Amino acid sequence: MKIKNIVLGVTGGIAAYKAAELTSRLKKEGYDVRCVMTKSAQQFLSPLTLQTLSNHPVITDLFAAPTTQWNVEHIALAKWADVFIIAPATANIIGKMAAGIGDDFLSTCVMATKAPIVLVPAMNEAMYEHQAVVDNIALLKKRGCFFIEPAVGKLACGDSGKGRMEEPNVIVDYLKRLGRYDLTGKKILITAGPTREALDPVRFLTNHSSGRMGYALAEAAYERGALVTLISGPVNLAAPTGVDVIKVDSALAMYEAVLARFDEQDAVIKAAAVADYRPETVSAEKIKKKDGDWLVKLVRNPDILAELGGRKTRQILVGFAAETNDVEANARKKLVAKNLDLICANDITEAEAGFGTETNRLTIYRKDQSKISLPLMSKKQAADLILDQIGQLWQNE
Ligand code: PMT
C-alpha cells in the first residue's frame, strides 16, 4: 500500500512540541499531512504552527464550520487518511479509544477511520505503567493499532524512565516501513523457539533455537498489517510489538496451542524447533544420582505441522527444515509429507545460519517444485522475503 495522506492527531502533553518537527519532516518526505488538535494540545502548541507547516487549516473543534467543503468533516477526513497517527498520544486518548468514546473531533475521527492507526504514547512513566494504560494498550494492539513505544530518558516532570515520545525521525522511518502494508487483516500464526521436554522438575531435553527467526517473522508480519499470533517456546526475547504472544513449554503444549487456533488462521509459519521425542515418564521429584547409567525411554511427540497439513482447508502452510546433510532432498521430502505450500531450509552446519544467529541463509522450496536460494541476510530480511512468497500465493489465488 502506498501512503500519501496522513492525518496527524495531536493530544495534550508537553511532547506536543515534537508534532511541529514531525509535521515538517513528513511534508519534506512528500506526504500530505492534515493535523487535528485536541483542546488540551492547543495549551501546549499553537494550531497556527501546524497550519503553517502542513499548509492546511488545523482542525480543533468538532462543531466548527468545516475547514474544507466536506460535509461531515470527521468522516471525510477519516476516509481520506492512508495512515492515522496520534503523536503524542496521552493516556486519555488511549483510554478513550479503548473504551470507544468519541467526544471530540479527534476521538470521533479516529473511530471512523479504516486506515492503519499508529499511536506514539508520551506520558509520565508511572502513568505508562498504570494497569489501566497497560490494559488499554494491549486491547488496542489486539484490535490492530500500531504503537511506537516511548523512549527511556528524562521526563518533563523531572522523573526519569520510559515515557518520552519517540523522536520524529524514528516515526518517519517507521511509516516508511509501514508503507509496505500488504498483509492487512491476514491472520498469521507463527511458532518460534525450542520446546522443553521435562525429565523431572530440574532437567529437560531441548535444542539451540533462540527464537530469533520466528520473532523476526512475527515482527515483519505485524509491520505489514497482519494480525499475528506468536506461539513461542522458552526464549530470551522481548515480545514483538502488536503481536499476541502465547508462551508454551513442551511440544505437547505447543500442539494444543496451535491446534486450538488453526481454523481461524490464513497462514501458519512453523519456525519453531519442536522436539520429536519426549521422555516417556516425567518424575514429580528430582531424580537422584545412582551408580551406573541412566537409561531414558523417549516416545514420539505429535508432528504438529503434519497434523496441520492433514487438516488444512484454505490455509497457507510454511515449514522450516533444519538440516545437517542432504538439505534439498530432506526439505523436499518434508514439503510433500506435511502437505506444505513452502518450506524454508537452513543448513545448520553453515556459519552465521540456523540456530542462535542474527542471520540466516535459506532456500525456499515451493510446492510447484521451484526454489529460491537466498543469500546470507538478517533474519528480519529473510522473514520479509518469506512473507513476500506467501503474499504471492494469495495474489495467485
Ligand atoms: O530460533 P533460531 O535460533 O532463530 O533458529 C532458527 C531455526 C534454525 C530454529 C529455524 O530456522 C528452523 O529451521 N526451524 C525448524 C527447525 C526444525 O525443527 O526443523 P525440523 O526439520 O525438525 O522440522 C520440520 C518442520 O516441522 C518445522 O517447521 C517444525 O516446526 C515442524 N515440526 C517438527 C517436529 C514436530 N514434532 N512438529 C512440528 O511441527
Short mmCIF file of C-alpha atoms and ligand atoms in Angstrom, two decimals:
data_model
loop_
_atom_site.label_atom_id
_atom_site.label_comp_id
_atom_site.label_asym_id
_atom_site.label_seq_id
_atom_site.Cartn_x
_atom_site.Cartn_y
_atom_site.Cartn_z
CA MET A 1 0.00 0.00 0.00
CA LYS A 2 1.24 3.49 -0.83
CA ILE A 3 0.98 6.02 1.97
CA LYS A 4 0.33 9.56 0.76
CA ASN A 5 -2.25 11.12 3.05
CA ILE A 6 -1.50 11.31 6.74
CA VAL A 7 -3.81 12.56 9.47
CA LEU A 8 -1.75 13.63 12.47
CA GLY A 9 -3.70 13.84 15.71
CA VAL A 10 -2.01 15.81 18.48
CA THR A 11 -3.12 15.45 22.10
CA GLY A 12 -2.26 17.44 25.19
CA GLY A 13 1.16 16.73 26.57
CA ILE A 14 4.44 18.59 26.69
CA ALA A 15 5.69 16.40 23.81
CA ALA A 16 3.16 18.19 21.57
CA TYR A 17 6.01 20.48 20.52
CA LYS A 18 7.54 17.48 18.68
CA ALA A 19 4.44 17.37 16.47
CA ALA A 20 5.77 20.50 14.74
CA GLU A 21 9.01 18.82 13.72
CA LEU A 22 7.13 15.65 12.81
CA THR A 23 4.79 17.58 10.50
CA SER A 24 7.74 19.34 8.90
CA ARG A 25 9.63 16.06 8.33
CA LEU A 26 6.57 14.32 6.92
CA LYS A 27 5.99 17.18 4.48
CA LYS A 28 9.64 17.05 3.39
CA GLU A 29 9.21 13.31 2.71
CA GLY A 30 6.36 14.20 0.34
CA TYR A 31 3.37 13.18 2.47
CA ASP A 32 0.22 15.32 2.56
CA VAL A 33 -0.43 16.00 6.25
CA ARG A 34 -3.62 17.26 7.90
CA CYS A 35 -3.47 17.98 11.59
CA VAL A 36 -6.13 17.62 14.26
CA MET A 37 -5.52 19.06 17.73
CA THR A 38 -7.44 18.40 20.91
CA LYS A 39 -8.34 21.25 23.24
CA SER A 40 -5.51 20.31 25.62
CA ALA A 41 -2.97 20.07 22.80
CA GLN A 42 -3.65 23.72 21.99
CA GLN A 43 -2.45 24.63 25.50
CA PHE A 44 0.99 23.38 24.50
CA LEU A 45 1.26 24.27 20.81
CA SER A 46 -0.44 26.81 18.61
CA PRO A 47 -2.61 25.46 15.77
CA LEU A 48 -1.01 28.20 13.65
CA THR A 49 2.35 26.38 13.89
CA LEU A 50 0.94 23.15 12.46
CA GLN A 51 -1.18 25.05 9.94
CA THR A 52 1.93 26.81 8.62
CA LEU A 53 3.99 23.61 8.49
CA SER A 54 1.26 21.43 6.96
CA ASN A 55 -0.14 24.10 4.62
CA HIS A 56 -3.64 23.12 5.71
CA PRO A 57 -6.06 24.51 8.28
CA VAL A 58 -5.80 22.63 11.58
CA ILE A 59 -8.99 21.09 12.89
CA THR A 60 -9.60 21.86 16.53
CA ASP A 61 -13.35 21.64 17.07
CA LEU A 62 -15.98 19.04 16.20
CA PHE A 63 -18.67 21.69 15.74
CA ALA A 64 -16.72 24.44 13.98
CA ALA A 65 -17.52 25.35 10.38
CA PRO A 66 -15.79 22.84 8.07
CA THR A 67 -12.26 23.78 7.01
CA THR A 68 -12.99 22.26 3.61
CA GLN A 69 -16.10 21.77 1.50
CA TRP A 70 -16.60 18.30 3.03
CA ASN A 71 -19.96 17.85 4.66
CA VAL A 72 -19.29 15.66 7.66
CA GLU A 73 -15.70 16.55 8.21
CA HIS A 74 -14.59 13.96 10.75
CA ILE A 75 -15.88 11.18 8.49
CA ALA A 76 -14.40 12.67 5.32
CA LEU A 77 -11.01 13.11 6.96
CA ALA A 78 -11.18 9.57 8.39
CA LYS A 79 -11.70 8.25 4.84
CA TRP A 80 -9.01 10.49 3.33
CA ALA A 81 -6.30 9.10 5.62
CA ASP A 82 -3.93 6.41 4.36
CA VAL A 83 -2.48 6.37 7.87
CA PHE A 84 -3.74 7.95 11.07
CA ILE A 85 -1.02 8.88 13.57
CA ILE A 86 -1.58 10.24 17.05
CA ALA A 87 1.60 11.81 18.41
CA PRO A 88 1.86 12.45 21.23
CA ALA A 89 -0.84 10.05 22.40
CA THR A 90 -1.81 10.69 26.02
CA ALA A 91 -3.24 8.14 28.46
CA ASN A 92 -6.54 9.94 27.91
CA ILE A 93 -6.84 9.36 24.14
CA ILE A 94 -5.60 5.77 24.55
CA GLY A 95 -8.28 5.21 27.19
CA LYS A 96 -10.99 6.82 25.08
CA MET A 97 -10.09 4.74 22.05
CA ALA A 98 -10.04 1.54 24.10
CA ALA A 99 -13.46 2.36 25.59
CA GLY A 100 -14.99 3.51 22.30
CA ILE A 101 -15.58 7.08 23.42
CA GLY A 102 -15.96 9.76 20.77
CA ASP A 103 -16.44 13.14 22.43
CA ASP A 104 -14.35 15.48 20.28
CA PHE A 105 -13.08 15.74 16.72
CA LEU A 106 -10.02 13.54 17.18
CA SER A 107 -11.71 10.69 19.05
CA THR A 108 -14.64 10.55 16.60
CA CYS A 109 -12.41 10.83 13.55
CA VAL A 110 -10.03 8.05 14.64
CA MET A 111 -13.03 5.85 15.46
CA ALA A 112 -14.34 6.33 11.92
CA THR A 113 -11.12 5.57 10.09
CA LYS A 114 -10.36 2.31 8.34
CA ALA A 115 -6.73 3.36 7.86
CA PRO A 116 -3.93 1.86 9.94
CA ILE A 117 -3.61 3.71 13.24
CA VAL A 118 -0.21 4.44 14.75
CA LEU A 119 -0.10 5.65 18.35
CA VAL A 120 3.00 7.29 19.78
CA PRO A 121 2.47 7.45 23.55
CA ALA A 122 4.13 10.06 25.76
CA MET A 123 3.45 10.38 29.46
CA ASN A 124 4.94 10.04 32.91
CA GLU A 125 6.47 6.62 33.50
CA ALA A 126 4.14 5.78 36.38
CA MET A 127 1.16 6.62 34.17
CA TYR A 128 2.57 4.47 31.36
CA GLU A 129 2.92 1.55 33.77
CA HIS A 130 -0.55 2.02 35.28
CA GLN A 131 -2.58 -1.15 34.81
CA ALA A 132 -5.39 0.74 33.07
CA VAL A 133 -2.98 2.12 30.47
CA VAL A 134 -1.25 -1.25 30.07
CA ASP A 135 -4.62 -2.97 29.55
CA ASN A 136 -5.84 -0.30 27.12
CA ILE A 137 -2.68 -0.55 25.03
CA ALA A 138 -2.95 -4.35 24.96
CA LEU A 139 -6.58 -4.09 23.83
CA LEU A 140 -5.79 -1.58 21.09
CA LYS A 141 -2.91 -3.73 19.86
CA LYS A 142 -5.29 -6.67 19.69
CA ARG A 143 -7.60 -4.54 17.56
CA GLY A 144 -4.72 -3.88 15.19
CA CYS A 145 -3.41 -0.46 16.31
CA PHE A 146 0.33 0.06 15.93
CA PHE A 147 2.37 1.51 18.78
CA ILE A 148 5.73 3.22 18.67
CA GLU A 149 6.86 2.69 22.24
CA PRO A 150 8.12 5.62 24.30
CA ALA A 151 11.84 6.05 24.73
CA VAL A 152 13.57 5.94 28.11
CA GLY A 153 15.02 9.19 29.42
CA LYS A 154 14.50 12.32 31.46
CA LEU A 155 10.83 13.30 31.53
CA ALA A 156 9.41 16.81 31.68
CA CYS A 157 8.14 16.23 35.23
CA GLY A 158 11.72 15.62 36.41
CA ASP A 159 11.39 11.83 36.68
CA SER A 160 13.47 9.51 34.54
CA GLY A 161 12.01 6.47 32.85
CA LYS A 162 10.05 5.14 29.91
CA GLY A 163 7.65 7.80 28.74
CA ARG A 164 9.37 10.15 26.28
CA MET A 165 7.66 10.43 22.93
CA GLU A 166 9.84 8.81 20.28
CA GLU A 167 11.73 11.26 18.05
CA PRO A 168 10.14 12.45 14.77
CA ASN A 169 12.85 10.82 12.62
CA VAL A 170 12.07 7.42 14.21
CA ILE A 171 8.36 7.92 13.48
CA VAL A 172 9.07 8.83 9.86
CA ASP A 173 11.25 5.71 9.45
CA TYR A 174 8.50 3.61 10.97
CA LEU A 175 5.98 4.99 8.49
CA LYS A 176 8.24 4.23 5.57
CA ARG A 177 8.35 0.60 6.66
CA LEU A 178 4.61 0.55 7.26
CA GLY A 179 4.23 1.65 3.63
CA ARG A 180 4.54 -2.00 2.72
CA TYR A 181 1.18 -2.62 4.30
CA ASP A 182 0.22 -5.56 2.10
CA LEU A 183 -0.96 -8.21 4.55
CA THR A 184 -3.78 -6.18 6.03
CA GLY A 185 -6.11 -8.23 8.16
CA LYS A 186 -4.50 -11.57 7.29
CA LYS A 187 -4.34 -13.85 10.31
CA ILE A 188 -0.93 -15.42 10.57
CA LEU A 189 0.15 -17.85 13.26
CA ILE A 190 3.89 -18.21 13.78
CA THR A 191 5.75 -20.59 16.07
CA ALA A 192 9.22 -19.84 17.40
CA GLY A 193 11.90 -21.14 19.70
CA PRO A 194 12.67 -24.55 21.14
CA THR A 195 10.49 -26.81 23.20
CA ARG A 196 11.50 -28.28 26.54
CA GLU A 197 10.75 -31.90 27.31
CA ALA A 198 10.89 -32.44 31.06
CA LEU A 199 12.60 -35.38 32.75
CA ASP A 200 11.97 -34.13 36.27
CA PRO A 201 11.43 -30.71 37.92
CA VAL A 202 15.02 -29.65 37.19
CA ARG A 203 16.03 -31.35 33.94
CA PHE A 204 14.74 -31.20 30.40
CA LEU A 205 15.71 -32.02 26.82
CA THR A 206 15.84 -29.09 24.41
CA ASN A 207 17.77 -27.63 21.44
CA HIS A 208 19.66 -24.48 20.45
CA SER A 209 16.80 -22.46 18.94
CA SER A 210 16.90 -18.85 20.17
CA GLY A 211 13.51 -17.93 18.68
CA ARG A 212 15.05 -15.16 16.53
CA MET A 213 13.78 -16.50 13.20
CA GLY A 214 10.20 -16.83 14.43
CA TYR A 215 10.22 -13.50 16.25
CA ALA A 216 11.58 -11.76 13.13
CA LEU A 217 8.71 -13.27 11.15
CA ALA A 218 6.17 -12.09 13.71
CA GLU A 219 7.60 -8.56 13.74
CA ALA A 220 7.71 -8.34 9.94
CA ALA A 221 4.19 -9.73 9.52
CA TYR A 222 2.79 -7.26 12.05
CA GLU A 223 4.53 -4.35 10.34
CA ARG A 224 2.84 -5.37 7.10
CA GLY A 225 -0.63 -5.32 8.63
CA ALA A 226 -1.19 -8.95 9.59
CA LEU A 227 -2.94 -10.00 12.79
CA VAL A 228 -0.20 -12.10 14.27
CA THR A 229 -0.29 -14.82 16.90
CA LEU A 230 3.13 -15.97 18.04
CA ILE A 231 3.33 -19.27 19.87
CA SER A 232 6.70 -19.26 21.48
CA GLY A 233 8.80 -21.80 23.28
CA PRO A 234 11.06 -20.56 26.11
CA VAL A 235 13.33 -17.82 24.72
CA ASN A 236 15.03 -14.67 25.96
CA LEU A 237 13.45 -12.25 23.53
CA ALA A 238 11.08 -9.35 24.14
CA ALA A 239 7.56 -9.78 22.78
CA PRO A 240 7.31 -8.06 19.38
CA THR A 241 5.01 -5.06 19.46
CA GLY A 242 1.42 -5.63 18.42
CA VAL A 243 1.71 -9.40 18.41
CA ASP A 244 -0.40 -11.75 20.52
CA VAL A 245 2.25 -13.90 22.21
CA ILE A 246 1.38 -17.24 23.78
CA LYS A 247 4.18 -18.83 25.76
CA VAL A 248 4.44 -22.61 25.83
CA ASP A 249 6.99 -25.04 27.14
CA SER A 250 6.72 -28.51 25.66
CA ALA A 251 5.86 -29.87 22.22
CA LEU A 252 2.54 -31.14 23.59
CA ALA A 253 1.70 -27.64 24.90
CA MET A 254 2.64 -26.14 21.52
CA TYR A 255 0.48 -28.74 19.79
CA GLU A 256 -2.55 -27.78 21.91
CA ALA A 257 -1.95 -24.03 21.43
CA VAL A 258 -1.52 -24.28 17.64
CA LEU A 259 -4.41 -26.65 17.05
CA ALA A 260 -6.80 -24.54 19.15
CA ARG A 261 -6.18 -21.54 16.87
CA PHE A 262 -5.64 -23.17 13.49
CA ASP A 263 -9.13 -22.92 11.99
CA GLU A 264 -9.23 -19.11 12.11
CA GLN A 265 -5.78 -18.62 10.51
CA ASP A 266 -4.97 -17.64 6.93
CA ALA A 267 -1.39 -18.86 7.22
CA VAL A 268 0.81 -20.75 9.63
CA ILE A 269 4.60 -20.49 9.65
CA LYS A 270 6.36 -23.05 11.82
CA ALA A 271 9.83 -21.74 12.61
CA ALA A 272 9.92 -23.48 15.99
CA ALA A 273 12.35 -26.31 16.58
CA VAL A 274 9.93 -28.81 18.08
CA ALA A 275 11.30 -31.84 19.90
CA ASP A 276 10.37 -35.01 18.05
CA TYR A 277 10.63 -37.06 21.24
CA ARG A 278 9.88 -36.62 24.93
CA PRO A 279 10.74 -38.74 27.95
CA GLU A 280 8.08 -41.41 28.44
CA THR A 281 7.74 -40.53 32.11
CA VAL A 282 8.29 -37.27 33.97
CA SER A 283 9.30 -37.68 37.59
CA ALA A 284 7.43 -35.41 40.02
CA GLU A 285 10.55 -35.31 42.19
CA LYS A 286 14.16 -34.61 41.32
CA ILE A 287 15.74 -37.86 40.15
CA LYS A 288 18.69 -38.76 42.40
CA LYS A 289 22.06 -39.76 41.02
CA LYS A 290 22.77 -43.51 41.31
CA ASP A 291 25.64 -45.80 40.40
CA GLY A 292 25.65 -46.80 36.75
CA ASP A 293 23.92 -45.34 33.72
CA TRP A 294 20.53 -43.77 33.49
CA LEU A 295 18.55 -45.04 30.55
CA VAL A 296 15.73 -42.83 29.41
CA LYS A 297 12.99 -44.08 27.12
CA LEU A 298 11.80 -41.42 24.67
CA VAL A 299 8.42 -41.54 23.00
CA ARG A 300 7.30 -39.68 19.87
CA ASN A 301 5.75 -36.24 20.10
CA PRO A 302 2.96 -35.43 17.69
CA ASP A 303 4.19 -33.79 14.48
CA ILE A 304 2.26 -30.52 14.69
CA LEU A 305 2.91 -29.43 11.14
CA ALA A 306 1.99 -32.79 9.65
CA GLU A 307 -1.25 -32.64 11.61
CA LEU A 308 -1.99 -29.17 10.19
CA GLY A 309 -1.16 -30.45 6.70
CA GLY A 310 -3.85 -33.09 7.12
CA ARG A 311 -6.42 -30.60 8.40
CA LYS A 312 -5.78 -27.58 6.22
CA THR A 313 -8.60 -26.10 4.22
CA ARG A 314 -7.65 -22.66 2.86
CA GLN A 315 -4.55 -22.04 5.00
CA ILE A 316 -1.09 -21.48 3.57
CA LEU A 317 1.34 -23.70 5.46
CA VAL A 318 5.02 -22.87 5.70
CA GLY A 319 7.51 -25.15 7.38
CA PHE A 320 11.19 -24.88 8.16
CA ALA A 321 13.75 -27.62 7.77
CA ALA A 322 16.90 -27.53 9.89
CA GLU A 323 19.27 -29.92 8.17
CA THR A 324 22.87 -31.04 8.51
CA ASN A 325 23.04 -33.10 5.30
CA ASP A 326 21.10 -33.76 2.07
CA VAL A 327 19.40 -30.45 2.69
CA GLU A 328 17.42 -30.25 -0.54
CA ALA A 329 16.24 -33.88 -0.55
CA ASN A 330 15.19 -33.74 3.11
CA ALA A 331 13.44 -30.41 2.73
CA ARG A 332 11.51 -31.55 -0.34
CA LYS A 333 10.51 -34.76 1.45
CA LYS A 334 9.06 -32.71 4.35
CA LEU A 335 7.29 -30.34 1.94
CA VAL A 336 5.37 -33.27 0.46
CA ALA A 337 4.95 -35.39 3.60
CA LYS A 338 3.50 -32.48 5.62
CA ASN A 339 1.39 -31.10 2.73
CA LEU A 340 3.07 -27.68 2.84
CA ASP A 341 2.97 -24.77 0.41
CA LEU A 342 6.52 -23.66 1.16
CA ILE A 343 9.45 -24.96 3.14
CA CYS A 344 12.44 -22.87 4.18
CA ALA A 345 15.55 -24.97 4.53
CA ASN A 346 18.59 -23.94 6.52
CA ASP A 347 21.82 -25.85 6.55
CA ILE A 348 22.67 -25.58 10.23
CA THR A 349 26.29 -26.60 9.68
CA GLU A 350 26.91 -23.26 7.92
CA ALA A 351 28.43 -20.34 9.80
CA GLU A 352 26.05 -17.46 10.56
CA ALA A 353 23.00 -19.54 9.63
CA GLY A 354 20.42 -21.56 11.53
CA PHE A 355 20.30 -21.74 15.32
CA GLY A 356 21.07 -18.78 17.54
CA THR A 357 22.43 -16.42 14.87
CA GLU A 358 21.20 -12.96 13.83
CA THR A 359 21.43 -14.03 10.17
CA ASN A 360 20.26 -16.93 8.06
CA ARG A 361 20.82 -18.39 4.63
CA LEU A 362 17.62 -20.04 3.43
CA THR A 363 16.44 -21.86 0.38
CA ILE A 364 12.70 -21.69 -0.10
CA TYR A 365 11.14 -24.67 -1.86
CA ARG A 366 7.70 -24.27 -3.34
CA LYS A 367 5.01 -26.87 -3.85
CA ASP A 368 5.37 -26.49 -7.63
CA GLN A 369 8.96 -27.86 -7.37
CA SER A 370 10.60 -24.44 -7.92
CA LYS A 371 13.04 -22.98 -5.42
CA ILE A 372 14.66 -19.67 -4.46
CA SER A 373 18.10 -19.61 -2.89
CA LEU A 374 18.57 -16.59 -0.67
CA PRO A 375 21.99 -15.23 0.23
CA LEU A 376 23.12 -14.68 3.81
CA MET A 377 20.97 -11.90 5.31
CA SER A 378 19.42 -10.80 8.59
CA LYS A 379 16.60 -12.96 9.88
CA LYS A 380 14.32 -9.92 9.54
CA GLN A 381 15.15 -9.56 5.84
CA ALA A 382 14.66 -13.30 5.32
CA ALA A 383 11.33 -13.02 7.15
CA ASP A 384 10.17 -10.32 4.74
CA LEU A 385 11.10 -12.44 1.74
CA ILE A 386 9.18 -15.42 3.13
CA LEU A 387 6.16 -13.14 3.64
CA ASP A 388 6.55 -11.93 0.03
CA GLN A 389 6.23 -15.55 -1.07
CA ILE A 390 3.08 -16.03 1.00
CA GLY A 391 1.69 -12.76 -0.39
CA GLN A 392 2.31 -14.01 -3.91
CA LEU A 393 0.42 -17.22 -3.20
CA TRP A 394 -2.56 -15.15 -2.03
CA GLN A 395 -2.34 -12.98 -5.13
CA ASN A 396 -2.39 -16.04 -7.38
CA GLU A 397 -5.48 -17.50 -5.68
O1 PMT B 1 15.32 -19.92 16.62
P1 PMT B 1 16.60 -19.51 15.90
O2 PMT B 1 17.80 -19.55 16.79
O3 PMT B 1 16.45 -18.20 15.16
O4 PMT B 1 16.89 -20.63 14.78
C1 PMT B 1 16.06 -20.76 13.68
C2 PMT B 1 15.77 -22.24 13.36
C3 PMT B 1 17.04 -22.92 12.91
C4 PMT B 1 15.19 -22.95 14.58
C5 PMT B 1 14.70 -22.21 12.23
O5 PMT B 1 15.23 -21.53 11.12
C6 PMT B 1 14.31 -23.62 11.82
O6 PMT B 1 14.90 -24.24 10.96
N1 PMT B 1 13.21 -24.15 12.43
C7 PMT B 1 12.74 -25.51 12.26
C8 PMT B 1 13.64 -26.45 12.96
C9 PMT B 1 13.10 -27.87 12.90
O7 PMT B 1 12.57 -28.31 13.87
O8 PMT B 1 13.15 -28.41 11.76
P2 PMT B 1 12.62 -29.96 11.50
O9 PMT B 1 13.23 -30.28 10.20
O10 PMT B 1 12.93 -30.84 12.66
O11 PMT B 1 11.06 -29.82 11.39
C10 PMT B 1 10.41 -29.52 10.16
C11 PMT B 1 9.19 -28.69 10.39
O12 PMT B 1 8.21 -29.43 11.14
C12 PMT B 1 9.44 -27.42 11.17
O13 PMT B 1 8.65 -26.39 10.60
C13 PMT B 1 8.97 -27.76 12.58
O14 PMT B 1 8.45 -26.60 13.26
C14 PMT B 1 7.84 -28.75 12.32
N2 PMT B 1 7.69 -29.77 13.38
C15 PMT B 1 8.70 -30.63 13.69
C16 PMT B 1 8.50 -31.58 14.65
C17 PMT B 1 7.27 -31.66 15.31
N3 PMT B 1 7.05 -32.57 16.27
N4 PMT B 1 6.29 -30.81 15.00
C18 PMT B 1 6.47 -29.86 14.04
O15 PMT B 1 5.57 -29.08 13.76
#
